[in-house]
Every structure is written in structure tokens, then in C-alpha cells.
PDB file of C-alpha atoms in Angstrom:
ATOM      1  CA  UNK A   1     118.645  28.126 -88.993  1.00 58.00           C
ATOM      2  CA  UNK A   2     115.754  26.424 -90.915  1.00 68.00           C
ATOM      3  CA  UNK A   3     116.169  25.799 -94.470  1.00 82.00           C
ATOM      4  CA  UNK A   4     112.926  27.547 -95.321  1.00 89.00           C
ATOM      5  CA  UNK A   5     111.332  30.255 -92.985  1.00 92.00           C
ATOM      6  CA  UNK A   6     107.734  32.095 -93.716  1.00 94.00           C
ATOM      7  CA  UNK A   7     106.292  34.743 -92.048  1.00 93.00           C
ATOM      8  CA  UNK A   8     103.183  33.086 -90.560  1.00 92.00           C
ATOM      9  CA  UNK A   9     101.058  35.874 -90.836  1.00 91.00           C
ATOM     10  CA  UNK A  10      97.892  35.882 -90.552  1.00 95.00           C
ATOM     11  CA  UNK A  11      97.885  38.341 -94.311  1.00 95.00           C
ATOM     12  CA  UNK A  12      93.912  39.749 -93.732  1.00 96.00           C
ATOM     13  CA  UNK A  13      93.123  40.688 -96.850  1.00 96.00           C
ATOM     14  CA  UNK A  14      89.559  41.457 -98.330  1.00 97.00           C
ATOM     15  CA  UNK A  15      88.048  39.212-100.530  1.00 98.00           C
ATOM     16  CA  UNK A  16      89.134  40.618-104.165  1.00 98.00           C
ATOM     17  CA  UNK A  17      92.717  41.852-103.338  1.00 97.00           C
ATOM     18  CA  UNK A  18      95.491  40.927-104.468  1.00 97.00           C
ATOM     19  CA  UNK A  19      97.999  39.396-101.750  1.00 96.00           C
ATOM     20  CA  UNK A  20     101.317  37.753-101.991  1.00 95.00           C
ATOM     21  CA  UNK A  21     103.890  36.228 -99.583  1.00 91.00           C
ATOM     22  CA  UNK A  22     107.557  35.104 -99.554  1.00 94.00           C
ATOM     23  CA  UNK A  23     109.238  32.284 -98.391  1.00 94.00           C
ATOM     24  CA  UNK A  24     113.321  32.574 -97.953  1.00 94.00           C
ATOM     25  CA  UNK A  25     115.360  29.278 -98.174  1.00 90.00           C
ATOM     26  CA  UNK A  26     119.266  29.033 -96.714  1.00 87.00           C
ATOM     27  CA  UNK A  27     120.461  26.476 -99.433  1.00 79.00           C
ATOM     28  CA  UNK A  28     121.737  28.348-102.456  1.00 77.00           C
ATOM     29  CA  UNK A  29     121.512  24.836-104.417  1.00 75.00           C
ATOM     30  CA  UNK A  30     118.019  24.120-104.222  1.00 74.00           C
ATOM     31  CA  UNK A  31     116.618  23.509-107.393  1.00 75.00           C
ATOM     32  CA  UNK A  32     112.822  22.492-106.359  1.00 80.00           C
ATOM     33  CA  UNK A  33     110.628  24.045-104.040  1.00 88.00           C
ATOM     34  CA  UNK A  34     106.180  23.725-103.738  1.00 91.00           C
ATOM     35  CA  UNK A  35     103.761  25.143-102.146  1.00 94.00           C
ATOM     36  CA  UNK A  36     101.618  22.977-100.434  1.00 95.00           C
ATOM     37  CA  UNK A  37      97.971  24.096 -98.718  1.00 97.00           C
ATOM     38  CA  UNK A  38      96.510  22.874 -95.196  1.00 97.00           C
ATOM     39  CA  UNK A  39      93.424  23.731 -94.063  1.00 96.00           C
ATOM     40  CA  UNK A  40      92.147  23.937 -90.641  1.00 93.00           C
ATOM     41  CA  UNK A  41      92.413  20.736 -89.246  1.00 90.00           C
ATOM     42  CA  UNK A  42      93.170  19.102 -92.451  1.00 95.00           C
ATOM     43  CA  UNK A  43      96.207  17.337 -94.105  1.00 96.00           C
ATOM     44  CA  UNK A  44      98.215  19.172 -96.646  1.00 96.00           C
ATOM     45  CA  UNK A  45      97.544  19.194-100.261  1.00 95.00           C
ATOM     46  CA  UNK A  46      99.743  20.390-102.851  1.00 92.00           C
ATOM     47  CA  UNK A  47      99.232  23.855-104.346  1.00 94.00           C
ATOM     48  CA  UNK A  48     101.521  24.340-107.272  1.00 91.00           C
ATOM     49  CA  UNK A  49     105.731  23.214-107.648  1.00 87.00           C
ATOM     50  CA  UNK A  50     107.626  26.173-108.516  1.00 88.00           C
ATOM     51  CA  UNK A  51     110.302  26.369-111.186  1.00 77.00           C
ATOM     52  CA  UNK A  52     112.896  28.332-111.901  1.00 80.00           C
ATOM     53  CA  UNK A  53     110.993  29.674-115.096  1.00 82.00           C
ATOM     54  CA  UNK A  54     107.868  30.869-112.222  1.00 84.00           C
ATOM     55  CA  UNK A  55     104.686  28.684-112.554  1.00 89.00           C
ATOM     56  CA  UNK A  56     101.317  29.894-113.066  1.00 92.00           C
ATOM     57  CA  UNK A  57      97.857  28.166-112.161  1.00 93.00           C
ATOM     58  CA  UNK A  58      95.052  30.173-112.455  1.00 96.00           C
ATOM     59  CA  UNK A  59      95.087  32.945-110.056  1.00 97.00           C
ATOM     60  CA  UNK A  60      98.028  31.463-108.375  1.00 97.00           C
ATOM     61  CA  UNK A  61     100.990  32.766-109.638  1.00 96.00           C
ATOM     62  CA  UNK A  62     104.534  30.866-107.603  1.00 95.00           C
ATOM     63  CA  UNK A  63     108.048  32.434-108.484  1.00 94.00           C
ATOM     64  CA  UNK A  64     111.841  31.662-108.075  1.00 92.00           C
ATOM     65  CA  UNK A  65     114.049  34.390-106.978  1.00 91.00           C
ATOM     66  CA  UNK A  66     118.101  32.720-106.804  1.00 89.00           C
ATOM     67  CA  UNK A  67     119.744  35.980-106.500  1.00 90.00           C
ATOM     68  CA  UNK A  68     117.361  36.849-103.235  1.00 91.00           C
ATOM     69  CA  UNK A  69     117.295  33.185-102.196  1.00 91.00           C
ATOM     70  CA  UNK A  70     113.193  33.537-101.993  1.00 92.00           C
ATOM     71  CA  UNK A  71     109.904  31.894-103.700  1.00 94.00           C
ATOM     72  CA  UNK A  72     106.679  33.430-103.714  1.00 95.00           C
ATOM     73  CA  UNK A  73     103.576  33.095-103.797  1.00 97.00           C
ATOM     74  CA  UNK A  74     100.820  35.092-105.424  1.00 97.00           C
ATOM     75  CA  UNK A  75      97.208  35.206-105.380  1.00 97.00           C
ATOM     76  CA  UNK A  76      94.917  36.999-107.391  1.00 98.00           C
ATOM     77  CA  UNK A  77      91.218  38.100-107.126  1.00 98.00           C
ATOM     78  CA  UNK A  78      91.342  36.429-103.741  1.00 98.00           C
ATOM     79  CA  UNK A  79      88.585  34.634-102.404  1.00 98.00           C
ATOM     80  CA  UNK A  80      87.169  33.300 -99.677  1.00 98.00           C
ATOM     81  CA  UNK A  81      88.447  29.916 -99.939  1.00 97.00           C
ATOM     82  CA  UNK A  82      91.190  30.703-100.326  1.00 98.00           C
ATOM     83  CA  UNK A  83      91.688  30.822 -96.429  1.00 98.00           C
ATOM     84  CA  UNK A  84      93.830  28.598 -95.219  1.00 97.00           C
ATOM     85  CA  UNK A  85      97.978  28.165 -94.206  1.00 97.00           C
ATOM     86  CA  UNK A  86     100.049  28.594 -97.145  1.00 97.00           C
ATOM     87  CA  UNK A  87     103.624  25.894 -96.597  1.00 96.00           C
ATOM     88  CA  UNK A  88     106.469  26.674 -98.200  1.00 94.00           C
ATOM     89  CA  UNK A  89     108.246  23.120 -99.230  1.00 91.00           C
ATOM     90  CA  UNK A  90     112.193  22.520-100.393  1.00 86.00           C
ATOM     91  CA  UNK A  91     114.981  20.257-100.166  1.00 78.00           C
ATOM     92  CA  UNK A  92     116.771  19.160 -96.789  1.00 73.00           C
ATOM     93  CA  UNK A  93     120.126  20.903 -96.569  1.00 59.00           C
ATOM     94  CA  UNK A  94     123.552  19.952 -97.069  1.00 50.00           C
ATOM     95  CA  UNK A  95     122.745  18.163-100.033  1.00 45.00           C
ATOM     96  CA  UNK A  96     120.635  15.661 -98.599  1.00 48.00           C
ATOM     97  CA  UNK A  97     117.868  13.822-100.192  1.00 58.00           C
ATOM     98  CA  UNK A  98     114.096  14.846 -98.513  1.00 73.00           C
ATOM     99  CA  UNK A  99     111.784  17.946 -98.242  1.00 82.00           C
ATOM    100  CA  UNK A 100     111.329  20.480 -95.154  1.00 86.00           C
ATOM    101  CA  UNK A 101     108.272  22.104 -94.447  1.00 91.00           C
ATOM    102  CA  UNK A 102     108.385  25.796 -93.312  1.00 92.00           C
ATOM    103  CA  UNK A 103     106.075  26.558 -90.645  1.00 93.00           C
ATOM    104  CA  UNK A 104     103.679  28.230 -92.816  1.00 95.00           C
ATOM    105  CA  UNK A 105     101.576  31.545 -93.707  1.00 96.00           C
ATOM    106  CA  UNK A 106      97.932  31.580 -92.631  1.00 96.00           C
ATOM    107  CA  UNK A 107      95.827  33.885 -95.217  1.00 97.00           C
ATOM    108  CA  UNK A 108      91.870  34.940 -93.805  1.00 97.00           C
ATOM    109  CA  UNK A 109      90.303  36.527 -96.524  1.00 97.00           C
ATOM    110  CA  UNK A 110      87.552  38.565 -95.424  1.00 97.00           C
ATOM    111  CA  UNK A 111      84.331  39.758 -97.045  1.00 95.00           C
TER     112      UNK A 111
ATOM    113  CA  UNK B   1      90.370   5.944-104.816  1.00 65.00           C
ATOM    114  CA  UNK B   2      91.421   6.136-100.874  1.00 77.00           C
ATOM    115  CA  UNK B   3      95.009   7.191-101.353  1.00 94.00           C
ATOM    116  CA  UNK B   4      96.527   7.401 -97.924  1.00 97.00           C
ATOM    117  CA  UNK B   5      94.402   6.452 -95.053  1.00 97.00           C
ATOM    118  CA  UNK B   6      95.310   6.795 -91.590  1.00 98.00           C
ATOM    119  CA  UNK B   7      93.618   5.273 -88.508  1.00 97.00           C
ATOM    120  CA  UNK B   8      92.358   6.241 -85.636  1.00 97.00           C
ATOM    121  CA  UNK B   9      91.760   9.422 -86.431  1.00 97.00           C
ATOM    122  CA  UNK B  10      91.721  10.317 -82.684  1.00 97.00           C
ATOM    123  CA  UNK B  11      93.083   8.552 -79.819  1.00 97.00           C
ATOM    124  CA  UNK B  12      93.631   9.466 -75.631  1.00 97.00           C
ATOM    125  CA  UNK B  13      96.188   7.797 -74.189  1.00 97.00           C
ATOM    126  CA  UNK B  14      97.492   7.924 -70.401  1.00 97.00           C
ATOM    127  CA  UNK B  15     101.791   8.494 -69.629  1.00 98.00           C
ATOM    128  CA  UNK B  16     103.194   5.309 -70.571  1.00 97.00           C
ATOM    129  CA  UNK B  17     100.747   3.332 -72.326  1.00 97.00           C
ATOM    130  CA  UNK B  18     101.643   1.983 -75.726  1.00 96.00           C
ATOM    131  CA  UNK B  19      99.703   2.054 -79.038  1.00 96.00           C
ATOM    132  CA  UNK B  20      99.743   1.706 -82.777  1.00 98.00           C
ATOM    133  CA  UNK B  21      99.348   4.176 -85.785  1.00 98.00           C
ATOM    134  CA  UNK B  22      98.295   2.655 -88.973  1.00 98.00           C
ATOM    135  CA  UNK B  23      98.951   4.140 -92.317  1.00 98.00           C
ATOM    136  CA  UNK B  24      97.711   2.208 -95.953  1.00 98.00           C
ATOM    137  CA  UNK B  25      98.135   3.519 -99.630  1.00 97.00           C
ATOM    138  CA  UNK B  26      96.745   1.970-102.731  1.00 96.00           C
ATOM    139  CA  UNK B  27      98.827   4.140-104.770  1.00 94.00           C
ATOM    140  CA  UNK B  28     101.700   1.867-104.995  1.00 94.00           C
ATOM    141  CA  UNK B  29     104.014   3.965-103.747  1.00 92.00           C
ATOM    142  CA  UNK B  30     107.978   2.931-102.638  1.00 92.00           C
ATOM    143  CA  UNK B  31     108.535   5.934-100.045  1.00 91.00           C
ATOM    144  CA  UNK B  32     105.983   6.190 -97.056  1.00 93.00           C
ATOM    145  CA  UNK B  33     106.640   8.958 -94.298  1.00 93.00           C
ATOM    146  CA  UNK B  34     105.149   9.875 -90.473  1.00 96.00           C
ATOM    147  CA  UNK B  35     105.386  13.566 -89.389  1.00 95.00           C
ATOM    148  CA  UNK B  36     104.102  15.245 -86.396  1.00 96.00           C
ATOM    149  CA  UNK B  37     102.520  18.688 -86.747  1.00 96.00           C
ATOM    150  CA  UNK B  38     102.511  20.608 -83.497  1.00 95.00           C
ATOM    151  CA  UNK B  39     101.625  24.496 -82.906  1.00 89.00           C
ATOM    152  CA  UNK B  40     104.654  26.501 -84.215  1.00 83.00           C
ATOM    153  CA  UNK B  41     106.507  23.932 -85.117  1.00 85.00           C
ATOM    154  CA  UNK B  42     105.318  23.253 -88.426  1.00 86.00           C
ATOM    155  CA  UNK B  43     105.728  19.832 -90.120  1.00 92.00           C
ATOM    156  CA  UNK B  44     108.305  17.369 -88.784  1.00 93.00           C
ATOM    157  CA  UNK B  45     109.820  14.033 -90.226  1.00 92.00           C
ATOM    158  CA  UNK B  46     109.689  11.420 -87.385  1.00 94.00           C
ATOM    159  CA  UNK B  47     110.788   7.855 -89.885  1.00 94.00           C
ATOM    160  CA  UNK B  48     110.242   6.934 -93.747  1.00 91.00           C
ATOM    161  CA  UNK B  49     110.410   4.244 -95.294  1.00 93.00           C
ATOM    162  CA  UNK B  50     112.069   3.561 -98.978  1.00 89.00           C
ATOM    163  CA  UNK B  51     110.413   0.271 -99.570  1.00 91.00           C
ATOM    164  CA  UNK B  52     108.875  -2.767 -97.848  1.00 94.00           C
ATOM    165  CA  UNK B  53     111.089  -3.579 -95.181  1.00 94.00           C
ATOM    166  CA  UNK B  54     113.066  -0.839 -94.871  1.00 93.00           C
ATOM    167  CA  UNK B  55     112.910   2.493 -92.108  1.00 94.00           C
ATOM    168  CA  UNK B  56     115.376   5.252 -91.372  1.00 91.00           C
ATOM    169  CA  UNK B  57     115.158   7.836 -88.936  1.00 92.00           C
ATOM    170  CA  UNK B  58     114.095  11.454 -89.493  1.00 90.00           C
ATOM    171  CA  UNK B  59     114.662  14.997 -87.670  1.00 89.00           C
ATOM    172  CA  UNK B  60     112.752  13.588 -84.449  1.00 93.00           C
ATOM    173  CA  UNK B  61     112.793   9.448 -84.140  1.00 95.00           C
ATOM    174  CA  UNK B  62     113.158   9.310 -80.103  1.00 96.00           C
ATOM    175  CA  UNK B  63     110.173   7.629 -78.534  1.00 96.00           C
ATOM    176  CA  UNK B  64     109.067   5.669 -81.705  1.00 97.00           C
ATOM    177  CA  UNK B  65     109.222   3.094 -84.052  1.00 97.00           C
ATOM    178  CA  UNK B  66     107.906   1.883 -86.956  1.00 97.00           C
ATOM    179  CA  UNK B  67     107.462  -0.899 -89.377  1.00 97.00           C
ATOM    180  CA  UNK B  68     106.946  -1.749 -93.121  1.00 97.00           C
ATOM    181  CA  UNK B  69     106.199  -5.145 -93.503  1.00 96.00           C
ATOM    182  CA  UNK B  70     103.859  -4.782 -96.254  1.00 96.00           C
ATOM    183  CA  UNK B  71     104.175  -1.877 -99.406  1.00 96.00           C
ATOM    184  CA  UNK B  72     100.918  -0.396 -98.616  1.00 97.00           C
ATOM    185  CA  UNK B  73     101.631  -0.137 -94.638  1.00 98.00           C
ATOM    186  CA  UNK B  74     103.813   1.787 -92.902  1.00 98.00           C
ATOM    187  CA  UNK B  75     102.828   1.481 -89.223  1.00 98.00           C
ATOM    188  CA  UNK B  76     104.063   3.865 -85.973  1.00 98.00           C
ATOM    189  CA  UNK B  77     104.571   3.114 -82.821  1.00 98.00           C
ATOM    190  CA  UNK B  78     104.585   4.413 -79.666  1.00 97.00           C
ATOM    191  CA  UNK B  79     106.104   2.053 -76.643  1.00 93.00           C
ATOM    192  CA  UNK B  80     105.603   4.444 -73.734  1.00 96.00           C
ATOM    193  CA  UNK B  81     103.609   7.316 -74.146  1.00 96.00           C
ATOM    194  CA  UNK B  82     104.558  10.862 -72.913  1.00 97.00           C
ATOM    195  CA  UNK B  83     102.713  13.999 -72.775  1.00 97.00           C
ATOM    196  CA  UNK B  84     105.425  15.698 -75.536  1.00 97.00           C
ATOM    197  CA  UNK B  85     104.052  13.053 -77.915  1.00 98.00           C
ATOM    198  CA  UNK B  86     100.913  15.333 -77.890  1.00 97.00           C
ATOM    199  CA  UNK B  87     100.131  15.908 -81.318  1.00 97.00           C
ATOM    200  CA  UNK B  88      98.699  15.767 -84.771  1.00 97.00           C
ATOM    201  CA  UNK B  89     100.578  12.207 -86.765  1.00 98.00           C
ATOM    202  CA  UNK B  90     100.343  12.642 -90.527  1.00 97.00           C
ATOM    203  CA  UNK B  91     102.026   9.768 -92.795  1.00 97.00           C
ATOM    204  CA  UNK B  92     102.277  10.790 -96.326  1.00 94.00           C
ATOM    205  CA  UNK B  93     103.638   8.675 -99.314  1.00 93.00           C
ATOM    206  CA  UNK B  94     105.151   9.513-102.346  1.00 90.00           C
ATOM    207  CA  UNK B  95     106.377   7.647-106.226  1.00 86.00           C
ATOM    208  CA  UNK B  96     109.452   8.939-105.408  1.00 79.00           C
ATOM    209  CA  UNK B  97     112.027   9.707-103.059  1.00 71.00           C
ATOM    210  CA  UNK B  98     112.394  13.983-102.922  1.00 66.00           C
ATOM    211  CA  UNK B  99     115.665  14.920-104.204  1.00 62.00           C
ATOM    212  CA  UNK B 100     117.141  18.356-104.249  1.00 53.00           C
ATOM    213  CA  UNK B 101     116.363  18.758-108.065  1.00 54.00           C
ATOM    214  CA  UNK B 102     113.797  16.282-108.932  1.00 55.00           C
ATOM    215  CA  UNK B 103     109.573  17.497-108.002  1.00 55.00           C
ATOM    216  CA  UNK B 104     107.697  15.206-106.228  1.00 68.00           C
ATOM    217  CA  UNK B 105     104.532  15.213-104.377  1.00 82.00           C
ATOM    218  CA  UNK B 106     103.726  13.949-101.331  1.00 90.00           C
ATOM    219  CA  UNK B 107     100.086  13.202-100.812  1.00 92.00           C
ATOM    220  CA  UNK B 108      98.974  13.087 -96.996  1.00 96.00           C
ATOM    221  CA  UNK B 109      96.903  11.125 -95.237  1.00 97.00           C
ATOM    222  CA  UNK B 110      93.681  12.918 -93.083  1.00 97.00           C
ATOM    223  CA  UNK B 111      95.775  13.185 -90.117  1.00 97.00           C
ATOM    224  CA  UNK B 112      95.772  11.252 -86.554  1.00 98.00           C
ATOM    225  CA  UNK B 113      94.994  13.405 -83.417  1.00 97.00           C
ATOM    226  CA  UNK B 114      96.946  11.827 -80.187  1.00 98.00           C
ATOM    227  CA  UNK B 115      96.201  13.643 -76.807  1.00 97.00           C
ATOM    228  CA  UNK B 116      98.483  12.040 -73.862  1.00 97.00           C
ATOM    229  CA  UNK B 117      97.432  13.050 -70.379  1.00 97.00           C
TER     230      UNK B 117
END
């Protein structure tokens, strides 16, 4: 099993709305997790880390859930930018130093 | 500021044929990394490097090598191409090394488009 998993969408959501996505994680010890952003045919860029107090940026609002073993991510007054495939980031498993990537949510927001 | 430059940025090479990725930061970073992107697969560690002269493997190391002879380079290589090495190559570097509780940020390079036919 991977040690993060997304849905990868794509979320269509009109430009405006509200939309938010999860990302569950298999190691009950990770501490740190991000959310990086990639768009089309370009590398990706850090989005926000997320603690375990949440993290807000903006419209961008990223959240810790230990009990559920999930972060999320949400978005508010979406817009059209805002396009793009959301990655989930967080520690290797069994305790071992690095990051995996999940495979990523692709948001279109549409006008 | 360049940050992490990768070159090419698109190459076509035939089965078996051998060639170079290059990857430079001016950040000063200790820990470089090369992934591979590929449809469905997401994001996956192929070596890093904790300093100058140092590699380890990641999740998928058969079919290449790399070097770090210098702090700012990390190079990749590929001795004998094969069509599974198909693929978007992004190296990435970092101030430090990610640890389960510690937050830090990788910052990517544009990305390196190989096609093998």
C-alpha cells in the first residue's frame, strides 16, 4: 500500500465554489506532510506544509486529521488558476528518512 | 536567481544508446534528488545525494547512475537506454534532508522530457 493515496479526480468545480480534497496516509507517526502544486507540464512547487495545528494561506486552508489518518486541502473562492494537480507529500514509511509523493488530484475550475 | 536548472529539457534517444542528465543549484544545498514522473505513477525517487560525493539508491535505481562530484551538480545517467525509461526526469534539491518530523521543501527543477524509441 502507498503511504499517501489521493483521489486523482479531476474535482470540476465552477469558478467561485468552494472545493476541498483529502489525502489518507498509512503511517500513524507522521508528523509532517505538504502540499505541493504541478502544473501542466511543469515541475512542482510547494503549496503550503501542514501542521498539526491546520495552516492557513489565503484561500488555502490545509488540515491534519490523526484520528482519521487524513490531510486536506481546502480552497476557497476558487479560481481559475487555480487549475492544476494538487500532490499530497509525507514521510517514507517505516520510520525512514525522505518524502513520498501521492499521485495527485487534478482540480479544472471552470467559468 | 536560477535555483535548480536541468538540461536538456528534451531529448530522443534510440534502445540502447547512452546519455547524460545534468542538474545545477546555486542554492547551496547538501541533498540533491532525480525522480521520474510517469502517467499514474506519480513522483518517483530514482538516487539522492547527501553531499558532494555521495549517492544512494531510491524506490527505482535499476538502469541508472549518477554522480556528485561537485555541490551544485548532481548528474544522471543512463548506460543503455530502454523504452520503460520513457519519461519526464525532475531533480530537485533541498537545505535539508526530509525527516519524518522536521518540514522541508524541495524546490524542483523545470523538468527533462526523455522519449526512447
Amino acid at each position: 500500500r502507498k503511504e499517501v493515496e489521493q483521489d486523482p479526480g479531476p474535482f470540476n468545480v465552477p469558478e467561485g465554489a468552494t472545493v476541498a480534497f483529502n489525502c489518507t496516509y498509512s503511517n500513524s507517526a507522521s508528523q509532517s506532510f505538504f502540499w505541493y502544486r504541478q502544473d501542466c507540464r511543469k515541475e512542482p512547487k510547494l503549496l503550503m506544509s501542514v501542521y498539526s495545528s491546520g495552516n492557513e494561506d489565503g484561500r488555502f486552508t490545509a488540515q491534519l486529521n490523526r484520528a482519521s489518518q487524513y490531510i486536506s486541502l481546502l480552497i476557497r473562492d476558487s479560481k481559475l488558476s487555480d487549475s492544476a494537480t494538487y500532490l499530497c507529500v509525507g514521510p517514507s514509511g517505516g520510520g525512514a528518512d525522505g518524502l513520498t509523493f501521492g499521485k495527485g488530484t487534478h482540480l479544472i475550475i471552470q467559468p | 536567481n536560477a535555483g535548480v536548472t536541468q538540461t536538456p529539457k528534451f531529448r530522443v534517444l534510440k534502445t540502447g544508446q547512452s546519455m547524460t542528465l545534468l542538474c545545477a543549484q546555486d542554492m547551496n544545498h547538501e541533498y540533491m534528488y532525480w525522480y521520474r514522473q510517469d502517467p499514474g505513477m506519480g513522483l518517483r525517487l530514482i538516487h539522492y545525494s547527501v553531499g558532494e560525493g555521495t549517492t544512494a539508491k531510491g524506490e527505482v535505481p535499476d538502469g541508472y547512475n549518477v554522480s556528485r562530484l561537485k555541490k551544485q551538480n548532481f548528474l544522471l545517467g543512463l548506460e543503455s537506454a530502454a523504452p520503460s525509461q520513457t519519461s519526464v526526469y525532475f531533480c530537485a534539491s533541498s537545505r535539508d534532508y526530509p525527516r519524518p518530523s522536521g518540514a522541508n521543501v524541495l524546490t524542483f527543477g523545470a523538468g527533462s522530457r526523455l522519449t526512447v524509441l
